[in-house]
């Protein structure tokens, strides 16, 4: 993915007379984890969509290799940060899931190395074998990822933006609530409803794609 231009305030950037997209403003808010150059609005939007759509897969992949839920979530956050920092290495149209799992795999290796003193089991060959098994499992979920992408596009713009903001580096429900001037509970409920809509849409889409008739 090619980066272009110097970083400027979003208000000072236009593409063909059109102000930088809302995705560009999100990138501006989180520019500290990006390269020193700015992605084009189209590249920004594509990358945000991909990293959002692949969160469930990445979480499941990491949990399959790190059973502890809290530690798996920490590794997921580290993986997301690395993905954002290395965004320029990804080319639009390539297999984002495969690339992201590779990044996650090395974060998992780093986790086990860092925690050897806690007597956690670490054997590079064992972790590699486990990762290969998990890779085979998750590589079969292309249909699910396609359905998720389809369902994300069906969301109203505000809902899609909210769920995408949730997975930006450093994001949290509290931070979103502060930025939106809404109660934390209200934002949590909105995210829950969006996830339910996505879950139902995905199930419906998968049934339709498999040839089942839904009423």
mmCIF file of C-alpha atoms in Angstrom:
data_model
loop_
_atom_site.group_PDB
_atom_site.id
_atom_site.type_symbol
_atom_site.label_atom_id
_atom_site.label_comp_id
_atom_site.label_asym_id
_atom_site.label_seq_id
_atom_site.Cartn_x
_atom_site.Cartn_y
_atom_site.Cartn_z
ATOM 1 C CA UNK A 1 0.000 0.000 0.000
ATOM 2 C CA UNK A 2 1.607 3.230 -1.099
ATOM 3 C CA UNK A 3 1.631 6.298 1.139
ATOM 4 C CA UNK A 4 1.683 9.797 -0.303
ATOM 5 C CA UNK A 5 2.243 13.349 0.853
ATOM 6 C CA UNK A 6 3.159 15.022 4.113
ATOM 7 C CA UNK A 7 0.966 14.857 7.180
ATOM 8 C CA UNK A 8 -1.278 17.866 7.491
ATOM 9 C CA UNK A 9 -4.404 18.694 9.391
ATOM 10 C CA UNK A 10 -7.396 16.974 7.728
ATOM 11 C CA UNK A 11 -8.980 20.362 7.147
ATOM 12 C CA UNK A 12 -6.073 21.219 4.868
ATOM 13 C CA UNK A 13 -6.306 18.111 2.708
ATOM 14 C CA UNK A 14 -8.669 17.743 -0.205
ATOM 15 C CA UNK A 15 -9.035 15.224 -2.996
ATOM 16 C CA UNK A 16 -10.520 16.766 -6.124
ATOM 17 C CA UNK A 17 -12.135 19.490 -4.035
ATOM 18 C CA UNK A 18 -13.664 17.000 -1.593
ATOM 19 C CA UNK A 19 -12.544 17.170 2.032
ATOM 20 C CA UNK A 20 -10.694 14.167 3.446
ATOM 21 C CA UNK A 21 -13.141 11.426 4.390
ATOM 22 C CA UNK A 22 -14.184 10.667 7.938
ATOM 23 C CA UNK A 23 -11.773 7.719 7.801
ATOM 24 C CA UNK A 24 -8.990 10.190 7.123
ATOM 25 C CA UNK A 25 -9.929 12.143 10.223
ATOM 26 C CA UNK A 26 -9.881 8.932 12.247
ATOM 27 C CA UNK A 27 -6.390 8.203 10.953
ATOM 28 C CA UNK A 28 -5.362 11.746 11.843
ATOM 29 C CA UNK A 29 -6.520 11.208 15.426
ATOM 30 C CA UNK A 30 -4.393 8.048 15.629
ATOM 31 C CA UNK A 31 -1.484 9.180 13.439
ATOM 32 C CA UNK A 32 1.103 8.459 16.165
ATOM 33 C CA UNK A 33 1.023 4.736 15.306
ATOM 34 C CA UNK A 34 1.195 5.256 11.545
ATOM 35 C CA UNK A 35 4.083 5.906 9.183
ATOM 36 C CA UNK A 36 5.123 9.497 8.626
ATOM 37 C CA UNK A 37 3.207 9.702 5.355
ATOM 38 C CA UNK A 38 -0.539 9.741 4.847
ATOM 39 C CA UNK A 39 -2.545 7.046 3.082
ATOM 40 C CA UNK A 40 -5.027 8.098 0.448
ATOM 41 C CA UNK A 41 -8.667 8.239 1.606
ATOM 42 C CA UNK A 42 -9.505 5.114 -0.417
ATOM 43 C CA UNK A 43 -6.609 3.208 1.162
ATOM 44 C CA UNK A 44 -7.618 4.410 4.605
ATOM 45 C CA UNK A 45 -11.203 3.275 4.212
ATOM 46 C CA UNK A 46 -10.176 -0.114 2.815
ATOM 47 C CA UNK A 47 -7.702 -0.761 5.638
ATOM 48 C CA UNK A 48 -10.204 0.247 8.341
ATOM 49 C CA UNK A 49 -12.823 -2.063 6.806
ATOM 50 C CA UNK A 50 -10.385 -4.959 6.656
ATOM 51 C CA UNK A 51 -9.031 -4.647 10.191
ATOM 52 C CA UNK A 52 -12.583 -4.292 11.541
ATOM 53 C CA UNK A 53 -13.938 -7.267 9.620
ATOM 54 C CA UNK A 54 -11.093 -9.535 10.714
ATOM 55 C CA UNK A 55 -11.271 -8.833 14.467
ATOM 56 C CA UNK A 56 -13.398 -11.920 15.315
ATOM 57 C CA UNK A 57 -11.119 -14.155 13.259
ATOM 58 C CA UNK A 58 -7.961 -12.736 14.828
ATOM 59 C CA UNK A 59 -9.396 -13.082 18.320
ATOM 60 C CA UNK A 60 -10.348 -16.699 17.681
ATOM 61 C CA UNK A 61 -6.933 -17.460 16.177
ATOM 62 C CA UNK A 62 -5.088 -15.992 19.150
ATOM 63 C CA UNK A 63 -7.395 -17.686 21.668
ATOM 64 C CA UNK A 64 -6.690 -21.022 19.994
ATOM 65 C CA UNK A 65 -3.020 -20.563 20.920
ATOM 66 C CA UNK A 66 -3.360 -18.557 24.163
ATOM 67 C CA UNK A 67 -6.223 -20.029 26.229
ATOM 68 C CA UNK A 68 -6.228 -17.246 28.833
ATOM 69 C CA UNK A 69 -8.851 -14.757 27.658
ATOM 70 C CA UNK A 70 -7.316 -11.614 29.170
ATOM 71 C CA UNK A 71 -3.864 -12.386 27.835
ATOM 72 C CA UNK A 72 -5.274 -13.265 24.430
ATOM 73 C CA UNK A 73 -7.032 -9.884 24.360
ATOM 74 C CA UNK A 74 -3.736 -8.165 25.203
ATOM 75 C CA UNK A 75 -2.010 -9.961 22.332
ATOM 76 C CA UNK A 76 -4.882 -8.988 20.025
ATOM 77 C CA UNK A 77 -4.358 -5.328 20.915
ATOM 78 C CA UNK A 78 -0.622 -5.643 20.283
ATOM 79 C CA UNK A 79 -1.361 -7.338 16.974
ATOM 80 C CA UNK A 80 -3.692 -4.513 15.955
ATOM 81 C CA UNK A 81 -1.015 -1.929 16.760
ATOM 82 C CA UNK A 82 1.544 -3.781 14.643
ATOM 83 C CA UNK A 83 -0.947 -4.035 11.778
ATOM 84 C CA UNK A 84 -1.523 -0.287 11.872
ATOM 85 C CA UNK A 85 2.200 0.465 12.054
ATOM 86 C CA UNK A 86 2.894 -1.824 9.111
ATOM 87 C CA UNK A 87 -0.110 -0.745 7.048
ATOM 88 C CA UNK A 88 2.166 0.366 4.210
ATOM 89 C CA UNK A 89 3.290 -3.247 3.723
ATOM 90 C CA UNK A 90 -0.213 -4.370 2.761
ATOM 91 C CA UNK A 91 -1.463 -4.069 -0.814
ATOM 92 C CA UNK A 92 -5.161 -3.628 -1.517
ATOM 93 C CA UNK A 93 -6.663 -6.823 -2.891
ATOM 94 C CA UNK A 94 -4.243 -9.187 -1.167
ATOM 95 C CA UNK A 95 -5.259 -11.707 1.510
ATOM 96 C CA UNK A 96 -5.615 -9.500 4.588
ATOM 97 C CA UNK A 97 -6.564 -12.407 6.855
ATOM 98 C CA UNK A 98 -3.460 -14.400 5.997
ATOM 99 C CA UNK A 99 -1.228 -11.373 6.486
ATOM 100 C CA UNK A 100 -2.881 -10.468 9.795
ATOM 101 C CA UNK A 101 -2.578 -14.027 11.134
ATOM 102 C CA UNK A 102 1.125 -14.013 10.298
ATOM 103 C CA UNK A 103 1.548 -10.827 12.323
ATOM 104 C CA UNK A 104 -0.496 -12.355 15.160
ATOM 105 C CA UNK A 105 1.640 -15.515 15.095
ATOM 106 C CA UNK A 106 4.830 -13.566 15.778
ATOM 107 C CA UNK A 107 3.079 -11.611 18.543
ATOM 108 C CA UNK A 108 2.071 -14.941 20.097
ATOM 109 C CA UNK A 109 5.673 -16.170 19.944
ATOM 110 C CA UNK A 110 6.804 -12.941 21.606
ATOM 111 C CA UNK A 111 4.171 -13.391 24.316
ATOM 112 C CA UNK A 112 5.385 -16.876 25.221
ATOM 113 C CA UNK A 113 9.021 -15.796 25.215
ATOM 114 C CA UNK A 114 8.247 -12.822 27.468
ATOM 115 C CA UNK A 115 6.385 -15.034 29.952
ATOM 116 C CA UNK A 116 8.843 -17.898 30.261
ATOM 117 C CA UNK A 117 9.675 -16.788 33.796
ATOM 118 C CA UNK A 118 6.090 -17.514 34.776
ATOM 119 C CA UNK A 119 6.738 -21.131 33.785
ATOM 120 C CA UNK A 120 4.337 -20.910 30.870
ATOM 121 C CA UNK A 121 4.991 -23.677 28.385
ATOM 122 C CA UNK A 122 7.049 -22.374 25.482
ATOM 123 C CA UNK A 123 8.402 -24.463 22.682
ATOM 124 C CA UNK A 124 8.754 -22.822 19.289
ATOM 125 C CA UNK A 125 8.122 -26.073 17.426
ATOM 126 C CA UNK A 126 5.008 -26.789 19.489
ATOM 127 C CA UNK A 127 3.613 -23.295 18.972
ATOM 128 C CA UNK A 128 4.369 -23.578 15.253
ATOM 129 C CA UNK A 129 2.529 -26.907 15.024
ATOM 130 C CA UNK A 130 -0.463 -25.479 16.901
ATOM 131 C CA UNK A 131 -0.459 -22.416 14.668
ATOM 132 C CA UNK A 132 -0.416 -24.570 11.544
ATOM 133 C CA UNK A 133 -3.467 -26.454 12.784
ATOM 134 C CA UNK A 134 -5.245 -23.194 13.592
ATOM 135 C CA UNK A 135 -4.286 -21.756 10.210
ATOM 136 C CA UNK A 136 -5.950 -24.673 8.460
ATOM 137 C CA UNK A 137 -9.097 -24.077 10.500
ATOM 138 C CA UNK A 138 -9.299 -20.330 9.915
ATOM 139 C CA UNK A 139 -8.357 -20.490 6.251
ATOM 140 C CA UNK A 140 -11.669 -22.296 5.756
ATOM 141 C CA UNK A 141 -13.616 -19.285 7.007
ATOM 142 C CA UNK A 142 -13.412 -17.270 3.783
ATOM 143 C CA UNK A 143 -17.177 -17.527 3.336
ATOM 144 C CA UNK A 144 -17.725 -16.120 6.824
ATOM 145 C CA UNK A 145 -15.375 -13.196 6.182
ATOM 146 C CA UNK A 146 -17.105 -12.448 2.879
ATOM 147 C CA UNK A 147 -20.478 -12.432 4.626
ATOM 148 C CA UNK A 148 -19.143 -10.096 7.315
ATOM 149 C CA UNK A 149 -17.850 -7.653 4.709
ATOM 150 C CA UNK A 150 -21.253 -7.730 3.005
ATOM 151 C CA UNK A 151 -23.080 -7.102 6.279
ATOM 152 C CA UNK A 152 -20.765 -4.265 7.309
ATOM 153 C CA UNK A 153 -21.613 -2.472 4.084
ATOM 154 C CA UNK A 154 -25.334 -2.836 4.821
ATOM 155 C CA UNK A 155 -25.036 -1.010 8.149
ATOM 156 C CA UNK A 156 -26.085 2.645 8.288
ATOM 157 C CA UNK A 157 -23.042 4.904 8.039
ATOM 158 C CA UNK A 158 -23.126 5.966 11.694
ATOM 159 C CA UNK A 159 -23.291 2.383 12.943
ATOM 160 C CA UNK A 160 -20.530 1.210 10.611
ATOM 161 C CA UNK A 161 -18.321 4.098 11.682
ATOM 162 C CA UNK A 162 -18.924 3.382 15.374
ATOM 163 C CA UNK A 163 -17.963 -0.296 15.142
ATOM 164 C CA UNK A 164 -14.897 0.632 13.080
ATOM 165 C CA UNK A 165 -13.855 3.288 15.577
ATOM 166 C CA UNK A 166 -14.003 0.671 18.325
ATOM 167 C CA UNK A 167 -11.079 -1.181 16.749
ATOM 168 C CA UNK A 168 -8.824 1.793 16.129
ATOM 169 C CA UNK A 169 -5.530 1.724 18.093
ATOM 170 C CA UNK A 170 -6.016 2.986 21.630
ATOM 171 C CA UNK A 171 -9.787 2.985 21.315
ATOM 172 C CA UNK A 172 -12.075 2.023 24.178
ATOM 173 C CA UNK A 173 -15.748 2.352 25.008
ATOM 174 C CA UNK A 174 -14.871 5.078 27.516
ATOM 175 C CA UNK A 175 -12.927 7.047 24.926
ATOM 176 C CA UNK A 176 -15.715 6.740 22.373
ATOM 177 C CA UNK A 177 -18.244 7.895 24.960
ATOM 178 C CA UNK A 178 -16.104 10.928 25.793
ATOM 179 C CA UNK A 179 -15.632 11.849 22.126
ATOM 180 C CA UNK A 180 -19.341 11.436 21.388
ATOM 181 C CA UNK A 181 -20.464 13.077 24.634
ATOM 182 C CA UNK A 182 -22.608 10.041 25.454
ATOM 183 C CA UNK A 183 -22.859 7.836 28.564
ATOM 184 C CA UNK A 184 -20.604 4.777 28.532
ATOM 185 C CA UNK A 185 -23.618 2.499 28.987
ATOM 186 C CA UNK A 186 -25.315 4.015 25.955
ATOM 187 C CA UNK A 187 -22.269 3.429 23.742
ATOM 188 C CA UNK A 188 -21.926 -0.140 25.045
ATOM 189 C CA UNK A 189 -25.557 -0.827 24.208
ATOM 190 C CA UNK A 190 -25.114 0.606 20.712
ATOM 191 C CA UNK A 191 -22.077 -1.602 20.091
ATOM 192 C CA UNK A 192 -23.954 -4.635 21.414
ATOM 193 C CA UNK A 193 -26.899 -3.986 19.083
ATOM 194 C CA UNK A 194 -24.596 -3.491 16.096
ATOM 195 C CA UNK A 195 -22.833 -6.788 16.829
ATOM 196 C CA UNK A 196 -26.204 -8.538 17.089
ATOM 197 C CA UNK A 197 -27.287 -7.081 13.750
ATOM 198 C CA UNK A 198 -24.033 -8.240 12.179
ATOM 199 C CA UNK A 199 -24.333 -11.708 13.721
ATOM 200 C CA UNK A 200 -27.890 -12.184 12.439
ATOM 201 C CA UNK A 201 -27.005 -10.800 9.024
ATOM 202 C CA UNK A 202 -24.000 -13.120 8.715
ATOM 203 C CA UNK A 203 -26.035 -16.185 9.651
ATOM 204 C CA UNK A 204 -28.701 -15.214 7.130
ATOM 205 C CA UNK A 205 -26.122 -14.560 4.428
ATOM 206 C CA UNK A 206 -24.399 -17.898 5.003
ATOM 207 C CA UNK A 207 -27.717 -19.750 4.807
ATOM 208 C CA UNK A 208 -28.548 -17.953 1.565
ATOM 209 C CA UNK A 209 -25.133 -18.696 0.054
ATOM 210 C CA UNK A 210 -25.442 -22.374 0.966
ATOM 211 C CA UNK A 211 -28.690 -22.597 -0.980
ATOM 212 C CA UNK A 212 -31.047 -22.730 1.986
ATOM 213 C CA UNK A 213 -34.343 -20.934 1.625
ATOM 214 C CA UNK A 214 -34.993 -18.386 4.372
ATOM 215 C CA UNK A 215 -38.405 -16.956 5.033
#
